[in-house]
Amino acid sequence: MDTATGAAQAAPPPGRLVPPQRPVPDREDLATLKVVPARHYWRWVAGVAALVVVAQFSHGLVTNPGWDWDTFFLYLSADTVLKAVWVTLQLTVYGTALGFALGIVLAFMRLSRSVILQTVAWTYIWAFRSIPLIVQLLFWFNLAYLYKELGIGIPFGPVLWSFDTMNLVSALSAAVIGLALHQAAYAAEIVRGGIISVDAGQLEAAAALGIPRLRQLRRILLPQAMRSILPNAANEVISLFKGTSIVSVMAIGELFYQVQVIYGRNGRVVPLLMVATAWYILLTTLLTIAQYYVERHFARGAERTPPPTPLQRARTFTRRMRAAAATGGIQK
Amino acid sequence: MSTDSDPVTGTAAGTSAGSGLMVDVRGVHKNFGALEVLRGVDLQVRTGEVTVVLGPSGSGKSTLLRSINHLEKLNRGYISIDGELIGYRRVGSKLHELKEREVLKQRLHIGFVFQNFNLFPHLTVVENIIEAPVSALRRSRKAAVEQAGRLLERVGLADRADAYPRQLSGGQQQRVAIARALALEPKVLLFDEPTSALDPELVGEVLDVIKDLARTGTTMIVVTHEIGFAREVADTVVFMDDGVIVEQGPPAEVLDRPRHARTQAFLSKVL
Ligand SMILES: Nc1ncnc2c1ncn2[C@@H]1O[C@H](COP(=O)(O)OP(=O)(O)OP(=O)(O)O)[C@@H](O)[C@H]1O
Ligand SMILES: [Mg+2]
């Protein structure tokens, strides 16, 4: 039905022909009419064109001998590569754990009422965000050159314990320390952002209830802050995970370094870069999935009815398909 | 008594305990920067009594309530609850400011119900209620859950113990907030406009809970704009304006025969 012409007919402008009214079909007629969906031919053309490009690209990946898939599969799960993946994972886990632990402390320092703590934390964050990670890592690597010995003792007083820096700071721990210190500066700001996003009334209510201070932070503040901390934190973990490849400058046998060593020997650069890529993609995917479930955990209470997980959604889908197969028709 | 009575020499809090005085506010001044919000407030609430505080917006009602549980620090004057000075300890002629930890302990005796509920959204109703008894009073979880059940029954929400606050209506949330404050068995309950964030049809259910508390002899100070409620429940009505208490007395006097022009003007607007 055309309502626009109907409105126009209400007051036909003088000197214009009034178009003849079309017969309005009955309700029964409408119910029996067949609906023809709008056809979008150009959408189809564009879709097919895109598929052709993708097919060509995949064909190239599979058939171009330059990719050298045999070498790729040979090294994908080779012992040296697996060991290197393990080192990369260790760097990520320790870097994240130490970085965020220090970051949380720094965040609370910046939010504390003590001007001294605020200033110290602010300066730390300023410094470590200013120094490029690679420069910082090289500093740590050369620590022994700056300080021959590290000791524990009374400040400005006698030394009680001392270590030879050469032994203390192995290449791996130098890398972990470097990554963690760098990470802490960013983590501090992310954690602080999460904390200040929590409604001030929450802490006021906790204080009015006499809940002990530490408990207020752990039980009331942080779980709510986690909601805005998590997406950013996951970004940081993933970029730290890939950022560990920078550590290759310190000749540590992490994934990227190991791959370089191998193609230095056999000259198969491209397939070995693909090996590293595949591992980075796989592990990033796992991290992303973990992020989804952790976020969901901290979203409890945030929505009246939480949306189903992909797994739950898949289950409802298969149940519906099965029901459809049984009755011979798809139900909504 | 002078409104400017010195907190140090004032009739010390200890003497009031026997007389049935629960809340004693003396010569309280509070300013935010140059703005004087409380300008010498005196208020006494006896054990088991309900005091309703009325007054125009910005007159300092919230600030007074927040001072009573030391969410705001005073600039002058003092406040004591059941004979205990709030926020300070008197040693000889000196007042020592208490540490946060000690203030938190004092607050266990003072229940506070906020205008916008301030329930913890990530905790269920029952977790909201047991949080303070378990963490601050060191009650066993089991005992706290049982008590929470009784309190929820009292506010008519026994079946919603496992809901999250966002799954409740405003009126239900405020009733949970009241149950949460009651879980600490406070000596006095403070309400800051407990119904003004609610739709009109939800106001009644919250006021009914407060009326029930009044009947059982809970000492309360209620800031509200519900004149009908004040008339029905209050033992004392206090009218505040511009940082001072202009007039106080039984509801029949203050509400029906106000003596001060400012009280008359306010009541003629809200009635
Ligand atoms: N933290 C603060 N900093 C500065 N000014 C404040 C602060 N808190 C309150 N005030 C001011 O103090 C005055 C009294 O505020 P208060 O909240 O006690 O009023 P009220 O009587 O509760 O009003 P309402 O009925 O609108 O809630 C207001 O002028 C307000 O702007
Ligand atoms: Mg107020």
XYZ file of C-alpha atoms and ligand atoms in Angstrom:
635
model
C 0.000 0.000 0.000
C 1.240 3.463 -0.747
C 0.449 5.811 2.116
C 2.480 8.655 0.682
C 0.140 9.021 -2.295
C -2.778 8.643 0.087
C -1.631 11.695 2.007
C -1.083 13.627 -1.187
C -4.593 12.793 -2.306
C -6.058 14.414 0.783
C -5.461 17.838 -0.712
C -4.747 17.558 -4.446
C -3.009 20.669 -5.680
C -5.185 22.548 -8.131
C -4.599 21.870 -11.809
C -3.061 18.412 -11.222
C -4.502 15.112 -12.230
C -5.505 12.887 -9.349
C -4.062 9.399 -10.005
C -6.673 6.644 -10.066
C -6.889 4.797 -6.787
C -5.513 1.284 -6.755
C -7.798 -1.360 -5.342
C -6.870 -2.190 -1.719
C -6.551 -5.967 -1.319
C -8.537 -7.723 1.409
C -6.825 -9.137 4.478
C -7.245 -12.702 3.181
C -5.659 -11.711 -0.112
C -2.610 -10.265 1.664
C -2.072 -13.424 3.653
C -1.923 -15.560 0.535
C 0.407 -13.272 -1.437
C 3.945 -14.498 -1.975
C 6.771 -12.357 -0.578
C 9.668 -11.781 -2.964
C 12.793 -10.703 -1.052
C 14.712 -7.718 -2.448
C 17.560 -8.956 -4.665
C 20.949 -7.313 -4.234
C 22.813 -8.316 -7.384
C 25.822 -6.080 -6.805
C 26.243 -7.464 -3.332
C 26.592 -10.879 -4.887
C 29.067 -9.664 -7.466
C 31.226 -8.026 -4.795
C 31.019 -11.132 -2.628
C 32.153 -13.400 -5.443
C 34.984 -11.043 -6.353
C 36.207 -11.076 -2.732
C 36.065 -14.865 -2.653
C 38.130 -15.064 -5.854
C 40.831 -12.893 -4.305
C 40.865 -14.985 -1.115
C 41.024 -18.214 -3.166
C 43.901 -16.878 -5.224
C 45.781 -15.873 -2.090
C 45.247 -19.280 -0.444
C 46.230 -21.027 -3.662
C 49.407 -18.979 -3.685
C 50.131 -19.874 -0.048
C 49.756 -23.583 -0.732
C 51.390 -23.894 -4.119
C 54.143 -21.267 -4.090
C 57.279 -23.294 -3.311
C 58.788 -20.181 -1.664
C 56.612 -20.749 1.418
C 58.216 -24.146 1.753
C 55.513 -25.761 3.870
C 57.565 -28.934 4.385
C 60.181 -26.955 6.285
C 57.421 -25.159 8.169
C 55.937 -28.408 9.454
C 59.371 -29.826 10.153
C 60.195 -27.004 12.556
C 56.741 -26.164 13.897
C 57.032 -28.670 16.733
C 60.780 -29.244 16.734
C 62.342 -29.515 20.180
C 64.383 -26.337 19.871
C 61.296 -24.394 18.826
C 59.176 -25.838 21.643
C 61.870 -24.950 24.140
C 61.953 -21.423 22.739
C 58.149 -21.158 23.037
C 58.536 -22.171 26.664
C 61.086 -19.404 27.254
C 58.764 -16.904 25.611
C 55.918 -18.040 27.840
C 58.090 -17.745 30.940
C 59.116 -14.221 29.997
C 55.466 -13.322 29.488
C 54.196 -14.884 32.714
C 56.949 -13.519 34.945
C 56.943 -10.148 33.204
C 53.168 -9.844 33.585
C 53.024 -11.092 37.162
C 55.847 -8.897 38.441
C 54.811 -5.978 36.250
C 51.229 -5.969 37.459
C 52.188 -6.599 41.082
C 54.442 -3.546 40.997
C 51.857 -1.696 38.919
C 49.164 -2.199 41.568
C 51.501 -0.880 44.251
C 52.360 2.140 42.097
C 48.678 2.802 41.361
C 47.830 2.885 45.063
C 50.873 5.067 45.706
C 49.639 7.564 43.138
C 46.193 7.551 44.769
C 47.515 7.752 48.323
C 47.201 10.885 50.418
C 50.955 11.034 50.945
C 52.578 13.557 48.622
C 55.898 11.702 48.854
C 54.402 8.408 47.671
C 52.477 10.200 44.923
C 55.608 11.893 43.653
C 57.737 8.754 43.735
C 55.119 6.788 41.792
C 54.562 9.622 39.328
C 58.300 9.887 38.675
C 58.679 6.148 38.193
C 55.861 6.068 35.657
C 57.234 9.120 33.879
C 60.720 7.608 33.672
C 59.792 4.124 32.533
C 57.313 5.330 29.975
C 59.974 7.614 28.565
C 62.743 5.051 28.128
C 62.363 2.744 25.119
C 62.088 -0.871 26.222
C 65.005 -1.969 24.089
C 67.310 0.659 25.602
C 66.230 -0.345 29.087
C 66.831 -4.033 28.376
C 70.340 -3.301 27.187
C 70.972 -1.327 30.369
C 69.970 -4.308 32.461
C 72.046 -6.595 30.374
C 75.027 -4.397 31.090
C 74.248 -4.003 34.774
C 77.429 -5.732 35.754
C 79.325 -2.983 34.009
C 77.628 -0.331 36.180
C 77.542 -2.157 39.506
C 80.006 -4.938 40.129
C 78.281 -5.984 43.314
C 74.764 -5.728 44.699
C 74.387 -5.908 48.465
C 71.724 -5.882 51.150
C 72.546 -3.808 54.181
C 71.758 -0.675 56.136
C 71.121 2.277 53.809
C 74.331 4.319 53.494
C 75.780 1.981 56.139
C 77.562 -1.358 56.256
C 76.674 -4.101 53.769
C 75.324 -7.334 55.230
C 75.048 -9.453 52.098
C 76.439 -8.998 48.668
C 76.148 -10.697 45.299
C 78.245 -10.623 42.263
C 76.007 -9.023 39.635
C 77.392 -11.321 36.957
C 75.951 -14.315 38.772
C 72.811 -12.653 40.084
C 71.551 -11.182 36.852
C 71.447 -13.992 34.359
C 70.387 -12.946 30.914
C 66.907 -14.353 31.497
C 66.338 -12.582 34.796
C 67.696 -9.355 33.322
C 65.091 -9.680 30.609
C 62.314 -10.443 33.087
C 63.287 -7.492 35.250
C 63.428 -5.196 32.245
C 60.066 -6.323 30.911
C 58.444 -6.178 34.361
C 59.719 -2.691 35.189
C 58.569 -1.427 31.823
C 55.227 -3.179 32.186
C 54.702 -1.842 35.703
C 54.592 1.756 34.508
C 51.777 0.967 32.081
C 50.027 -1.417 34.459
C 50.000 1.280 37.141
C 48.082 3.655 34.919
C 45.638 0.941 33.835
C 44.967 -0.108 37.420
C 44.618 3.500 38.528
C 42.153 4.108 35.704
C 40.099 1.150 36.871
C 40.099 2.290 40.473
C 39.002 5.849 39.779
C 36.199 4.546 37.557
C 34.496 2.941 40.569
C 31.746 5.115 42.046
C 33.005 6.928 45.162
C 29.785 5.948 46.938
C 31.015 2.355 47.038
C 33.971 3.120 49.285
C 31.850 5.493 51.322
C 29.306 2.731 51.923
C 32.102 0.322 52.856
C 33.552 2.878 55.268
C 30.116 3.545 56.776
C 29.814 -0.208 57.410
C 33.142 -0.213 59.221
C 34.700 -2.715 56.812
C 38.499 -2.788 57.381
C 40.508 -0.730 54.915
C 42.378 -3.543 53.178
C 39.197 -5.541 52.856
C 37.466 -2.512 51.314
C 40.091 -2.481 48.606
C 40.202 -6.218 47.997
C 36.546 -7.089 48.256
C 34.714 -3.925 47.199
C 37.020 -1.772 45.091
C 39.225 -4.081 43.019
C 36.514 -6.498 41.793
C 34.588 -3.533 40.416
C 37.707 -1.871 39.048
C 38.569 -5.151 37.274
C 35.784 -4.524 34.783
C 37.593 -1.599 33.208
C 41.080 -2.895 34.005
C 40.691 -6.202 32.184
C 40.338 -5.195 28.513
C 43.352 -2.900 28.819
C 45.309 -5.410 30.851
C 44.679 -8.106 28.241
C 46.006 -5.727 25.592
C 49.123 -5.263 27.667
C 49.652 -8.978 28.251
C 49.284 -9.720 24.556
C 51.606 -6.932 23.522
C 54.101 -8.012 26.179
C 53.849 -11.567 24.864
C 54.802 -10.450 21.386
C 57.121 -7.795 22.801
C 59.277 -10.563 24.240
C 60.703 -10.848 20.723
C 62.630 -7.660 21.508
C 64.555 -9.692 24.067
C 66.271 -11.421 21.152
C 68.761 -8.512 21.238
C 70.026 -10.027 24.489
C 70.677 -13.387 22.829
C 68.092 -15.168 24.939
C 66.693 -18.297 23.363
C 63.100 -17.150 23.081
C 60.955 -17.949 20.079
C 62.009 -15.165 17.741
C 65.710 -15.486 18.584
C 65.629 -19.252 18.080
C 63.906 -18.908 14.729
C 66.565 -16.426 13.635
C 69.271 -18.830 14.721
C 67.714 -21.631 12.695
C 67.274 -19.663 9.488
C 70.755 -18.276 9.956
C 71.930 -21.838 9.667
C 69.682 -23.190 6.893
C 68.685 -20.005 5.073
C 64.958 -20.882 5.020
C 63.832 -17.470 6.245
C 60.178 -17.412 5.210
C 58.986 -20.792 6.510
C 60.729 -20.187 9.820
C 59.162 -16.765 10.211
C 55.856 -18.548 9.585
C 56.670 -20.985 12.396
C 57.091 -18.074 14.810
C 53.949 -16.410 13.449
C 51.892 -19.575 13.920
C 52.951 -19.874 17.537
C 52.292 -16.202 18.267
C 48.831 -16.495 16.707
C 47.987 -19.692 18.563
C 48.997 -18.373 21.957
C 47.374 -14.977 21.413
C 44.153 -16.811 20.557
C 44.334 -18.748 23.821
C 44.928 -15.517 25.734
C 41.945 -13.917 24.024
C 39.698 -16.808 24.984
C 40.959 -16.654 28.578
C 40.269 -12.912 28.576
C 36.648 -13.532 27.574
C 36.003 -15.855 30.494
C 37.861 -13.761 33.060
C 35.904 -10.684 31.987
C 32.693 -12.627 32.275
C 33.609 -13.649 35.795
C 34.080 -10.046 36.873
C 30.904 -8.903 35.118
C 28.739 -10.724 37.625
C 25.977 -8.509 38.912
C 26.653 -5.944 36.183
C 23.759 -6.972 33.984
C 20.299 -8.156 34.873
C 20.642 -11.218 32.631
C 24.180 -12.035 31.483
C 24.429 -13.064 27.800
C 25.131 -16.765 27.105
C 28.714 -17.882 26.470
C 29.608 -18.960 22.906
C 29.596 -22.545 24.180
C 26.093 -22.180 25.581
C 25.015 -20.510 22.357
C 26.439 -23.386 20.315
C 24.588 -25.864 22.507
C 21.233 -24.118 22.081
C 21.901 -24.012 18.348
C 22.612 -27.743 18.027
C 19.608 -28.513 20.221
C 17.404 -26.455 17.939
C 18.848 -28.067 14.800
C 18.261 -31.498 16.246
C 14.695 -30.595 17.114
C 14.294 -29.277 13.575
C 15.635 -32.494 12.086
C 13.223 -34.484 14.237
C 10.116 -32.485 13.327
C 11.209 -31.747 9.767
C 11.119 -27.966 9.982
C 13.092 -25.157 11.560
C 11.429 -23.508 14.504
C 12.139 -20.069 15.740
C 23.981 26.417 76.500
C 26.066 28.435 74.112
C 26.236 27.173 70.539
C 29.931 27.952 70.550
C 30.683 25.699 73.517
C 34.266 24.594 73.445
C 34.555 20.885 72.637
C 37.300 20.546 75.183
C 35.496 22.033 78.128
C 31.966 21.006 77.117
C 30.035 18.657 79.379
C 32.020 15.588 78.557
C 30.384 12.823 76.627
C 30.751 10.382 79.496
C 28.123 12.102 81.616
C 25.408 11.712 79.010
C 25.442 7.912 78.858
C 23.293 7.330 81.904
C 20.661 9.883 80.962
C 19.393 7.929 77.936
C 21.092 10.333 75.540
C 22.163 8.423 72.440
C 23.333 11.105 70.012
C 24.825 14.330 71.271
C 25.773 16.985 68.734
C 27.303 20.096 70.289
C 28.286 23.342 68.640
C 29.170 21.711 65.351
C 30.718 23.852 62.654
C 31.712 22.641 59.229
C 32.964 24.531 56.243
C 34.055 23.564 52.772
C 36.677 26.170 51.977
C 35.041 29.538 52.462
C 31.525 28.066 52.469
C 30.114 27.624 55.966
C 27.725 24.709 55.739
C 27.074 23.999 59.438
C 27.158 27.050 61.683
C 26.776 25.819 65.240
C 24.410 22.864 65.314
C 23.164 21.381 68.606
C 21.052 18.253 68.564
C 20.264 15.657 71.213
C 18.575 12.370 70.422
C 17.460 10.122 73.266
C 17.664 6.341 73.114
C 14.749 4.800 71.239
C 13.607 8.093 69.736
C 13.037 8.984 66.092
C 14.206 12.394 64.960
C 13.169 13.647 61.551
C 15.250 16.416 59.984
C 13.532 18.731 57.493
C 14.897 21.667 55.598
C 15.392 23.181 52.162
C 18.000 21.895 49.763
C 21.516 22.948 50.667
C 20.656 23.656 54.289
C 23.292 21.159 55.479
C 21.157 18.127 56.381
C 23.351 15.592 54.576
C 26.485 17.232 55.915
C 25.145 16.919 59.471
C 24.348 13.216 59.042
C 27.700 12.522 57.403
C 29.423 14.321 60.278
C 27.695 12.074 62.792
C 29.431 8.990 61.417
C 32.596 10.968 60.654
C 32.397 10.744 56.868
C 33.022 14.500 57.222
C 35.504 15.974 59.673
C 34.281 18.823 61.845
C 35.934 22.203 62.043
C 34.573 22.929 65.511
C 32.316 21.252 68.077
C 31.968 17.581 68.834
C 29.638 14.660 68.397
C 29.238 11.686 70.683
C 27.238 8.501 70.368
C 26.205 6.728 73.553
C 28.834 8.649 75.466
C 31.670 7.939 73.051
C 33.299 10.832 71.249
C 33.273 10.250 67.472
C 36.551 10.666 65.605
C 38.560 11.819 68.610
C 39.868 10.600 71.927
C 40.009 12.962 74.851
C 43.167 12.841 76.908
C 43.191 15.478 79.636
C 42.522 18.753 77.882
C 43.514 17.506 74.430
C 41.538 15.844 71.645
C 43.534 13.281 69.720
C 42.353 12.550 66.223
C 41.593 8.844 65.833
C 43.197 6.727 63.117
C 41.087 5.479 60.244
C 41.063 1.998 61.778
C 39.592 3.261 65.046
C 36.994 5.381 63.264
C 35.926 2.298 61.301
C 35.359 0.517 64.623
C 33.199 3.389 65.879
C 31.132 3.282 62.704
C 30.060 -0.256 63.530
C 27.658 1.325 66.022
C 26.246 3.766 63.499
C 24.131 2.466 60.632
C 23.933 4.666 57.544
C 21.394 4.357 54.730
C 22.217 6.353 51.612
C 19.876 8.113 49.237
C 21.181 6.086 46.289
C 21.491 2.810 48.246
C 25.193 2.200 47.453
C 24.746 -1.560 47.486
C 27.770 -3.475 46.212
C 26.666 -4.453 42.680
C 29.065 -7.385 42.308
C 27.825 -9.095 45.479
C 24.495 -10.821 45.938
C 21.933 -9.525 48.407
C 23.024 -11.923 51.127
C 26.727 -11.228 50.456
C 26.027 -7.503 50.777
C 24.460 -8.070 54.177
C 27.058 -10.425 55.647
C 30.137 -8.551 54.386
C 30.552 -6.215 57.366
C 29.520 -8.693 60.111
C 32.011 -11.238 58.767
C 34.932 -8.913 57.998
C 34.537 -6.290 60.726
C 32.783 -8.121 63.567
C 34.490 -11.460 62.775
C 31.243 -13.370 62.979
C 31.150 -16.838 61.484
C 29.817 -16.930 57.961
C 27.110 -19.359 58.973
C 25.808 -17.187 61.795
C 25.928 -14.122 59.549
C 23.947 -15.863 56.799
C 21.320 -16.965 59.299
C 21.022 -13.435 60.634
C 20.809 -12.096 57.064
C 17.902 -14.463 56.468
C 16.052 -13.087 59.467
C 16.722 -9.494 58.416
C 15.569 -10.152 54.855
C 12.394 -11.639 56.229
C 11.917 -8.514 58.283
C 12.186 -6.256 55.240
C 10.040 -8.631 53.178
C 12.725 -9.943 50.807
C 13.405 -13.437 52.115
C 13.079 -14.895 48.603
C 15.637 -12.550 46.965
C 18.729 -13.486 48.988
C 20.682 -14.677 45.930
C 19.724 -11.891 43.550
C 22.201 -9.211 42.512
C 21.231 -5.619 43.403
C 20.655 -4.669 39.748
C 18.033 -7.406 39.525
C 15.939 -5.627 42.172
C 13.627 -2.624 42.017
C 14.717 0.596 43.696
C 12.459 0.038 46.671
C 13.767 -3.497 47.118
C 17.364 -2.255 46.879
C 16.749 0.316 49.589
C 15.194 -2.343 51.827
C 18.303 -4.483 51.332
C 20.429 -1.462 52.247
C 18.430 -1.107 55.461
C 18.902 -4.809 56.237
C 22.631 -4.382 55.563
C 22.844 -1.512 58.056
C 20.840 -3.461 60.632
C 23.159 -6.474 60.403
C 25.700 -4.648 62.568
C 23.044 -4.083 65.251
C 23.882 -0.392 65.400
C 23.019 1.843 68.314
C 21.638 4.457 65.973
C 20.481 4.415 62.345
C 20.960 7.422 60.077
C 18.851 7.793 56.917
C 19.725 10.392 54.282
C 16.614 10.863 52.170
C 16.042 7.114 51.891
C 13.089 7.496 49.532
C 14.005 10.399 47.266
C 15.583 8.212 44.574
C 12.404 6.128 44.369
C 9.304 6.227 42.205
C 6.303 7.413 44.232
C 4.701 3.973 44.353
C 7.865 2.470 45.880
C 8.196 5.063 48.658
C 5.572 3.393 50.843
C 7.292 0.016 51.086
C 10.513 1.607 52.345
C 8.751 3.914 54.801
C 6.821 0.909 56.152
C 10.107 -0.798 57.017
C 11.352 2.334 58.793
C 8.052 2.664 60.686
C 8.398 -0.929 61.817
C 11.898 -0.147 63.112
C 10.528 2.864 64.979
C 7.930 0.701 66.699
C 10.618 -1.657 67.970
C 12.526 1.194 69.593
C 15.417 1.737 67.164
C 17.088 5.109 67.633
C 16.971 6.887 64.290
C 17.707 10.180 62.613
C 15.876 10.474 59.302
C 16.415 13.234 56.763
C 13.371 13.259 54.511
C 10.882 15.400 52.657
C 7.979 13.096 53.573
C 5.988 15.332 55.922
C 3.289 12.700 56.464
C 5.915 10.236 57.600
C 7.394 12.809 59.977
C 3.989 13.486 61.511
C 3.287 9.795 62.022
C 6.646 8.492 63.221
C 8.791 11.301 64.600
C 9.216 11.970 68.291
C 11.067 15.144 67.381
C 11.019 17.157 64.177
C 14.029 19.348 63.478
C 13.909 22.132 60.927
C 17.268 23.204 59.489
C 18.010 26.172 57.316
C 21.259 27.738 56.232
C 23.441 25.589 58.464
C 21.560 26.033 61.737
C 18.641 24.360 63.480
C 15.904 26.931 63.328
C 13.281 25.084 65.289
C 12.754 21.698 66.896
C 10.043 19.984 68.905
C 7.267 17.398 68.679
C 5.675 17.116 65.221
C 2.422 18.599 66.428
C 4.261 21.800 67.286
C 6.807 22.147 64.518
C 4.592 20.939 61.697
C 1.243 22.376 62.743
C 2.178 25.481 64.737
C 5.629 26.520 63.493
C 6.892 29.579 65.329
C 9.563 30.713 62.916
C 8.832 32.453 59.671
C 11.372 30.300 57.788
C 9.734 27.091 58.988
C 6.324 28.448 58.024
C 7.580 29.408 54.573
C 9.159 25.979 54.021
C 6.110 24.039 55.185
C 3.728 26.132 53.105
C 5.775 25.127 50.064
C 5.991 21.384 50.700
C 2.544 20.744 52.209
N 32.280 18.225 49.541
C 31.746 19.467 49.403
N 32.485 20.473 48.946
C 31.963 21.711 48.827
N 30.701 22.041 49.137
C 29.902 21.064 49.603
C 30.376 19.723 49.766
N 29.361 18.980 50.250
C 28.319 19.817 50.392
N 28.634 21.064 50.011
C 27.759 22.242 50.074
O 27.236 22.289 51.365
C 25.898 22.761 51.366
C 25.020 21.796 52.138
O 24.993 20.552 51.482
P 24.134 19.336 51.988
O 24.382 18.231 51.051
O 24.412 19.099 53.414
O 22.664 19.898 51.816
P 21.289 19.155 52.075
O 20.594 19.920 53.125
O 21.523 17.718 52.311
O 20.532 19.375 50.700
P 19.597 18.362 49.865
O 18.242 18.437 50.489
O 19.595 18.962 48.495
O 20.225 17.010 49.922
C 25.505 22.909 49.909
O 25.599 24.258 49.582
C 26.555 22.126 49.176
O 26.808 22.704 47.916
Mg 21.179 15.921 51.170
